[in-house]
């Protein structure tokens, strides 16, 4: 039986299109920092979060990076083994650990961030100034909307889609 629901065109689906752009950028960055320092993508994400928020906890890193606790622990371990980060137990609660960058970690981050800014500049150069501003506003709204969607959960979304005649 044929479905009356519209087909999903992957190449036109907004989340996929955003994933493709982000994936290309991530691969390009990883081709730089991977061979240079032996760092993987999770470690780079953690490095960037810790550079932005020194003293951040593993739980906060997991939320910021969208990584599970195991990946965060391994990434922090990798950064510590490279001499890029320190993990310090909390004074009151030994289970809490804050993560900070070492001077070597800050230097590595600075090199990677310079390349990241160059990539961003090239991407934004493809847009006129008014489109850049519109994109920034749109991404802010999409970030807020995606948080609400994720908070509602897939069951609510599926029920809404069914009620609207978009799903089976």
PDB file of C-alpha atoms in Angstrom:
ATOM      1  CA  UNK A   1       0.000   0.000   0.000  1.00  0.00           C
ATOM      2  CA  UNK A   2       1.417   3.360  -1.033  1.00  0.00           C
ATOM      3  CA  UNK A   3       1.898   5.955   1.656  1.00  0.00           C
ATOM      4  CA  UNK A   4       0.316   9.379   1.253  1.00  0.00           C
ATOM      5  CA  UNK A   5       3.085  10.915   3.344  1.00  0.00           C
ATOM      6  CA  UNK A   6       5.589  12.966   1.369  1.00  0.00           C
ATOM      7  CA  UNK A   7       8.917  11.281   0.732  1.00  0.00           C
ATOM      8  CA  UNK A   8      11.934  12.478   2.639  1.00  0.00           C
ATOM      9  CA  UNK A   9      14.459  13.875   0.177  1.00  0.00           C
ATOM     10  CA  UNK A  10      17.667  13.406   2.105  1.00  0.00           C
ATOM     11  CA  UNK A  11      19.601  15.894  -0.002  1.00  0.00           C
ATOM     12  CA  UNK A  12      17.047  18.626   0.778  1.00  0.00           C
ATOM     13  CA  UNK A  13      16.442  17.705   4.453  1.00  0.00           C
ATOM     14  CA  UNK A  14      17.789  20.584   6.562  1.00  0.00           C
ATOM     15  CA  UNK A  15      19.449  18.529   9.344  1.00  0.00           C
ATOM     16  CA  UNK A  16      21.254  16.397   6.747  1.00  0.00           C
ATOM     17  CA  UNK A  17      22.442  19.443   4.823  1.00  0.00           C
ATOM     18  CA  UNK A  18      23.802  20.979   8.037  1.00  0.00           C
ATOM     19  CA  UNK A  19      25.438  17.635   8.898  1.00  0.00           C
ATOM     20  CA  UNK A  20      27.164  17.498   5.484  1.00  0.00           C
ATOM     21  CA  UNK A  21      28.667  20.987   5.860  1.00  0.00           C
ATOM     22  CA  UNK A  22      29.733  20.295   9.456  1.00  0.00           C
ATOM     23  CA  UNK A  23      31.148  16.915   8.434  1.00  0.00           C
ATOM     24  CA  UNK A  24      33.299  18.406   5.683  1.00  0.00           C
ATOM     25  CA  UNK A  25      34.690  21.000   8.077  1.00  0.00           C
ATOM     26  CA  UNK A  26      35.304  18.395  10.789  1.00  0.00           C
ATOM     27  CA  UNK A  27      37.166  16.142   8.326  1.00  0.00           C
ATOM     28  CA  UNK A  28      39.338  19.034   7.144  1.00  0.00           C
ATOM     29  CA  UNK A  29      40.220  20.042  10.711  1.00  0.00           C
ATOM     30  CA  UNK A  30      40.862  16.425  11.707  1.00  0.00           C
ATOM     31  CA  UNK A  31      43.221  16.007   8.747  1.00  0.00           C
ATOM     32  CA  UNK A  32      45.293  18.755  10.386  1.00  0.00           C
ATOM     33  CA  UNK A  33      45.197  17.986  14.116  1.00  0.00           C
ATOM     34  CA  UNK A  34      45.040  14.193  13.774  1.00  0.00           C
ATOM     35  CA  UNK A  35      48.454  13.693  12.159  1.00  0.00           C
ATOM     36  CA  UNK A  36      49.978  16.663  13.997  1.00  0.00           C
ATOM     37  CA  UNK A  37      49.044  15.568  17.520  1.00  0.00           C
ATOM     38  CA  UNK A  38      47.356  12.166  17.223  1.00  0.00           C
ATOM     39  CA  UNK A  39      44.159  13.695  18.509  1.00  0.00           C
ATOM     40  CA  UNK A  40      40.709  12.415  17.571  1.00  0.00           C
ATOM     41  CA  UNK A  41      37.504  14.360  16.979  1.00  0.00           C
ATOM     42  CA  UNK A  42      36.133  13.907  20.535  1.00  0.00           C
ATOM     43  CA  UNK A  43      39.411  15.190  22.012  1.00  0.00           C
ATOM     44  CA  UNK A  44      39.321  18.237  19.703  1.00  0.00           C
ATOM     45  CA  UNK A  45      35.757  19.040  20.760  1.00  0.00           C
ATOM     46  CA  UNK A  46      36.749  18.720  24.408  1.00  0.00           C
ATOM     47  CA  UNK A  47      39.856  20.854  23.848  1.00  0.00           C
ATOM     48  CA  UNK A  48      37.674  23.586  22.318  1.00  0.00           C
ATOM     49  CA  UNK A  49      35.149  23.489  25.173  1.00  0.00           C
ATOM     50  CA  UNK A  50      37.857  23.603  27.849  1.00  0.00           C
ATOM     51  CA  UNK A  51      39.617  26.474  26.030  1.00  0.00           C
ATOM     52  CA  UNK A  52      36.322  28.370  26.073  1.00  0.00           C
ATOM     53  CA  UNK A  53      35.443  27.438  29.680  1.00  0.00           C
ATOM     54  CA  UNK A  54      38.516  26.651  31.801  1.00  0.00           C
ATOM     55  CA  UNK A  55      37.670  24.536  34.845  1.00  0.00           C
ATOM     56  CA  UNK A  56      34.662  22.919  33.191  1.00  0.00           C
ATOM     57  CA  UNK A  57      33.488  19.549  34.523  1.00  0.00           C
ATOM     58  CA  UNK A  58      33.227  16.322  32.547  1.00  0.00           C
ATOM     59  CA  UNK A  59      29.426  16.480  32.811  1.00  0.00           C
ATOM     60  CA  UNK A  60      29.399  19.996  31.357  1.00  0.00           C
ATOM     61  CA  UNK A  61      31.787  18.893  28.601  1.00  0.00           C
ATOM     62  CA  UNK A  62      29.465  16.004  27.709  1.00  0.00           C
ATOM     63  CA  UNK A  63      26.517  18.392  27.372  1.00  0.00           C
ATOM     64  CA  UNK A  64      28.484  20.928  25.335  1.00  0.00           C
ATOM     65  CA  UNK A  65      29.978  18.323  22.972  1.00  0.00           C
ATOM     66  CA  UNK A  66      27.038  15.964  22.662  1.00  0.00           C
ATOM     67  CA  UNK A  67      29.272  13.093  23.809  1.00  0.00           C
ATOM     68  CA  UNK A  68      28.562  10.299  26.276  1.00  0.00           C
ATOM     69  CA  UNK A  69      30.463   9.989  29.554  1.00  0.00           C
ATOM     70  CA  UNK A  70      32.785   7.273  28.233  1.00  0.00           C
ATOM     71  CA  UNK A  71      33.812   9.327  25.189  1.00  0.00           C
ATOM     72  CA  UNK A  72      34.398  12.368  27.401  1.00  0.00           C
ATOM     73  CA  UNK A  73      36.512  10.376  29.834  1.00  0.00           C
ATOM     74  CA  UNK A  74      38.599   8.920  27.000  1.00  0.00           C
ATOM     75  CA  UNK A  75      38.952  12.326  25.335  1.00  0.00           C
ATOM     76  CA  UNK A  76      40.087  13.969  28.563  1.00  0.00           C
ATOM     77  CA  UNK A  77      42.505  11.080  29.065  1.00  0.00           C
ATOM     78  CA  UNK A  78      43.872  11.561  25.556  1.00  0.00           C
ATOM     79  CA  UNK A  79      44.347  15.282  26.136  1.00  0.00           C
ATOM     80  CA  UNK A  80      46.070  14.609  29.471  1.00  0.00           C
ATOM     81  CA  UNK A  81      48.359  11.996  27.856  1.00  0.00           C
ATOM     82  CA  UNK A  82      49.296  14.540  25.170  1.00  0.00           C
ATOM     83  CA  UNK A  83      50.113  17.039  27.923  1.00  0.00           C
ATOM     84  CA  UNK A  84      47.289  19.340  26.759  1.00  0.00           C
ATOM     85  CA  UNK A  85      44.984  19.171  29.786  1.00  0.00           C
ATOM     86  CA  UNK A  86      44.918  18.674  33.541  1.00  0.00           C
ATOM     87  CA  UNK A  87      42.118  17.049  35.487  1.00  0.00           C
ATOM     88  CA  UNK A  88      41.836  18.337  39.048  1.00  0.00           C
ATOM     89  CA  UNK A  89      39.575  16.811  41.700  1.00  0.00           C
ATOM     90  CA  UNK A  90      37.243  19.166  43.540  1.00  0.00           C
ATOM     91  CA  UNK A  91      38.187  20.229  47.051  1.00  0.00           C
ATOM     92  CA  UNK A  92      34.809  19.341  48.617  1.00  0.00           C
ATOM     93  CA  UNK A  93      33.756  16.520  46.299  1.00  0.00           C
ATOM     94  CA  UNK A  94      36.507  14.233  44.972  1.00  0.00           C
ATOM     95  CA  UNK A  95      34.084  12.831  42.374  1.00  0.00           C
ATOM     96  CA  UNK A  96      33.902  16.242  40.700  1.00  0.00           C
ATOM     97  CA  UNK A  97      36.844  17.057  38.480  1.00  0.00           C
ATOM     98  CA  UNK A  98      37.532  20.255  36.614  1.00  0.00           C
ATOM     99  CA  UNK A  99      39.520  20.272  33.402  1.00  0.00           C
ATOM    100  CA  UNK A 100      41.922  23.014  32.377  1.00  0.00           C
ATOM    101  CA  UNK A 101      44.366  23.348  29.517  1.00  0.00           C
ATOM    102  CA  UNK A 102      48.114  23.359  29.952  1.00  0.00           C
ATOM    103  CA  UNK A 103      50.293  25.857  28.089  1.00  0.00           C
ATOM    104  CA  UNK A 104      50.843  23.145  25.450  1.00  0.00           C
ATOM    105  CA  UNK A 105      47.093  22.629  25.165  1.00  0.00           C
ATOM    106  CA  UNK A 106      46.514  26.343  24.766  1.00  0.00           C
ATOM    107  CA  UNK A 107      49.161  26.486  22.022  1.00  0.00           C
ATOM    108  CA  UNK A 108      47.631  23.521  20.181  1.00  0.00           C
ATOM    109  CA  UNK A 109      44.184  25.058  20.492  1.00  0.00           C
ATOM    110  CA  UNK A 110      45.479  28.366  19.110  1.00  0.00           C
ATOM    111  CA  UNK A 111      46.853  26.614  15.994  1.00  0.00           C
ATOM    112  CA  UNK A 112      43.653  24.657  15.391  1.00  0.00           C
ATOM    113  CA  UNK A 113      41.487  27.703  16.109  1.00  0.00           C
ATOM    114  CA  UNK A 114      43.406  29.736  13.516  1.00  0.00           C
ATOM    115  CA  UNK A 115      42.610  27.106  10.890  1.00  0.00           C
ATOM    116  CA  UNK A 116      38.993  26.928  12.095  1.00  0.00           C
ATOM    117  CA  UNK A 117      38.631  30.705  11.758  1.00  0.00           C
ATOM    118  CA  UNK A 118      40.117  30.558   8.238  1.00  0.00           C
ATOM    119  CA  UNK A 119      37.572  27.883   7.283  1.00  0.00           C
ATOM    120  CA  UNK A 120      34.737  29.950   8.747  1.00  0.00           C
ATOM    121  CA  UNK A 121      35.935  33.039   6.864  1.00  0.00           C
ATOM    122  CA  UNK A 122      35.928  31.105   3.577  1.00  0.00           C
ATOM    123  CA  UNK A 123      32.444  29.759   4.246  1.00  0.00           C
ATOM    124  CA  UNK A 124      31.070  33.180   5.156  1.00  0.00           C
ATOM    125  CA  UNK A 125      32.761  34.782   2.136  1.00  0.00           C
ATOM    126  CA  UNK A 126      30.271  32.819   0.010  1.00  0.00           C
ATOM    127  CA  UNK A 127      27.473  34.963   1.468  1.00  0.00           C
ATOM    128  CA  UNK A 128      26.808  38.691   1.165  1.00  0.00           C
ATOM    129  CA  UNK A 129      26.842  40.547   4.507  1.00  0.00           C
ATOM    130  CA  UNK A 130      23.045  40.687   4.861  1.00  0.00           C
ATOM    131  CA  UNK A 131      22.817  36.908   4.330  1.00  0.00           C
ATOM    132  CA  UNK A 132      25.517  36.351   6.981  1.00  0.00           C
ATOM    133  CA  UNK A 133      23.471  38.326   9.501  1.00  0.00           C
ATOM    134  CA  UNK A 134      20.303  36.469   8.481  1.00  0.00           C
ATOM    135  CA  UNK A 135      22.111  33.130   8.785  1.00  0.00           C
ATOM    136  CA  UNK A 136      23.332  34.020  12.266  1.00  0.00           C
ATOM    137  CA  UNK A 137      19.797  34.912  13.380  1.00  0.00           C
ATOM    138  CA  UNK A 138      18.379  31.790  11.723  1.00  0.00           C
ATOM    139  CA  UNK A 139      20.945  29.527  13.395  1.00  0.00           C
ATOM    140  CA  UNK A 140      20.094  31.056  16.780  1.00  0.00           C
ATOM    141  CA  UNK A 141      16.409  30.290  16.181  1.00  0.00           C
ATOM    142  CA  UNK A 142      17.165  26.769  14.895  1.00  0.00           C
ATOM    143  CA  UNK A 143      19.311  26.109  17.976  1.00  0.00           C
ATOM    144  CA  UNK A 144      16.431  27.144  20.239  1.00  0.00           C
ATOM    145  CA  UNK A 145      13.898  25.135  18.212  1.00  0.00           C
ATOM    146  CA  UNK A 146      16.085  22.022  18.162  1.00  0.00           C
ATOM    147  CA  UNK A 147      16.425  22.216  21.953  1.00  0.00           C
ATOM    148  CA  UNK A 148      12.634  22.330  22.302  1.00  0.00           C
ATOM    149  CA  UNK A 149      12.193  19.481  19.828  1.00  0.00           C
ATOM    150  CA  UNK A 150      14.763  17.339  21.639  1.00  0.00           C
ATOM    151  CA  UNK A 151      13.132  18.184  24.951  1.00  0.00           C
ATOM    152  CA  UNK A 152       9.733  17.033  23.675  1.00  0.00           C
ATOM    153  CA  UNK A 153      11.180  13.718  22.537  1.00  0.00           C
ATOM    154  CA  UNK A 154      10.522  11.563  19.510  1.00  0.00           C
ATOM    155  CA  UNK A 155       7.252  10.113  20.813  1.00  0.00           C
ATOM    156  CA  UNK A 156       5.627  13.544  20.942  1.00  0.00           C
ATOM    157  CA  UNK A 157       6.991  14.384  17.503  1.00  0.00           C
ATOM    158  CA  UNK A 158       5.695  11.154  16.015  1.00  0.00           C
ATOM    159  CA  UNK A 159       2.261  11.694  17.585  1.00  0.00           C
ATOM    160  CA  UNK A 160       2.164  15.237  16.165  1.00  0.00           C
ATOM    161  CA  UNK A 161       3.242  13.994  12.725  1.00  0.00           C
ATOM    162  CA  UNK A 162       0.517  11.346  12.759  1.00  0.00           C
ATOM    163  CA  UNK A 163      -2.091  13.898  13.841  1.00  0.00           C
ATOM    164  CA  UNK A 164      -1.008  16.150  10.975  1.00  0.00           C
ATOM    165  CA  UNK A 165      -1.167  13.240   8.519  1.00  0.00           C
ATOM    166  CA  UNK A 166       2.603  13.283   7.921  1.00  0.00           C
ATOM    167  CA  UNK A 167       3.340   9.791   9.235  1.00  0.00           C
ATOM    168  CA  UNK A 168       1.839   6.330   9.253  1.00  0.00           C
TER     169      UNK A 168
END
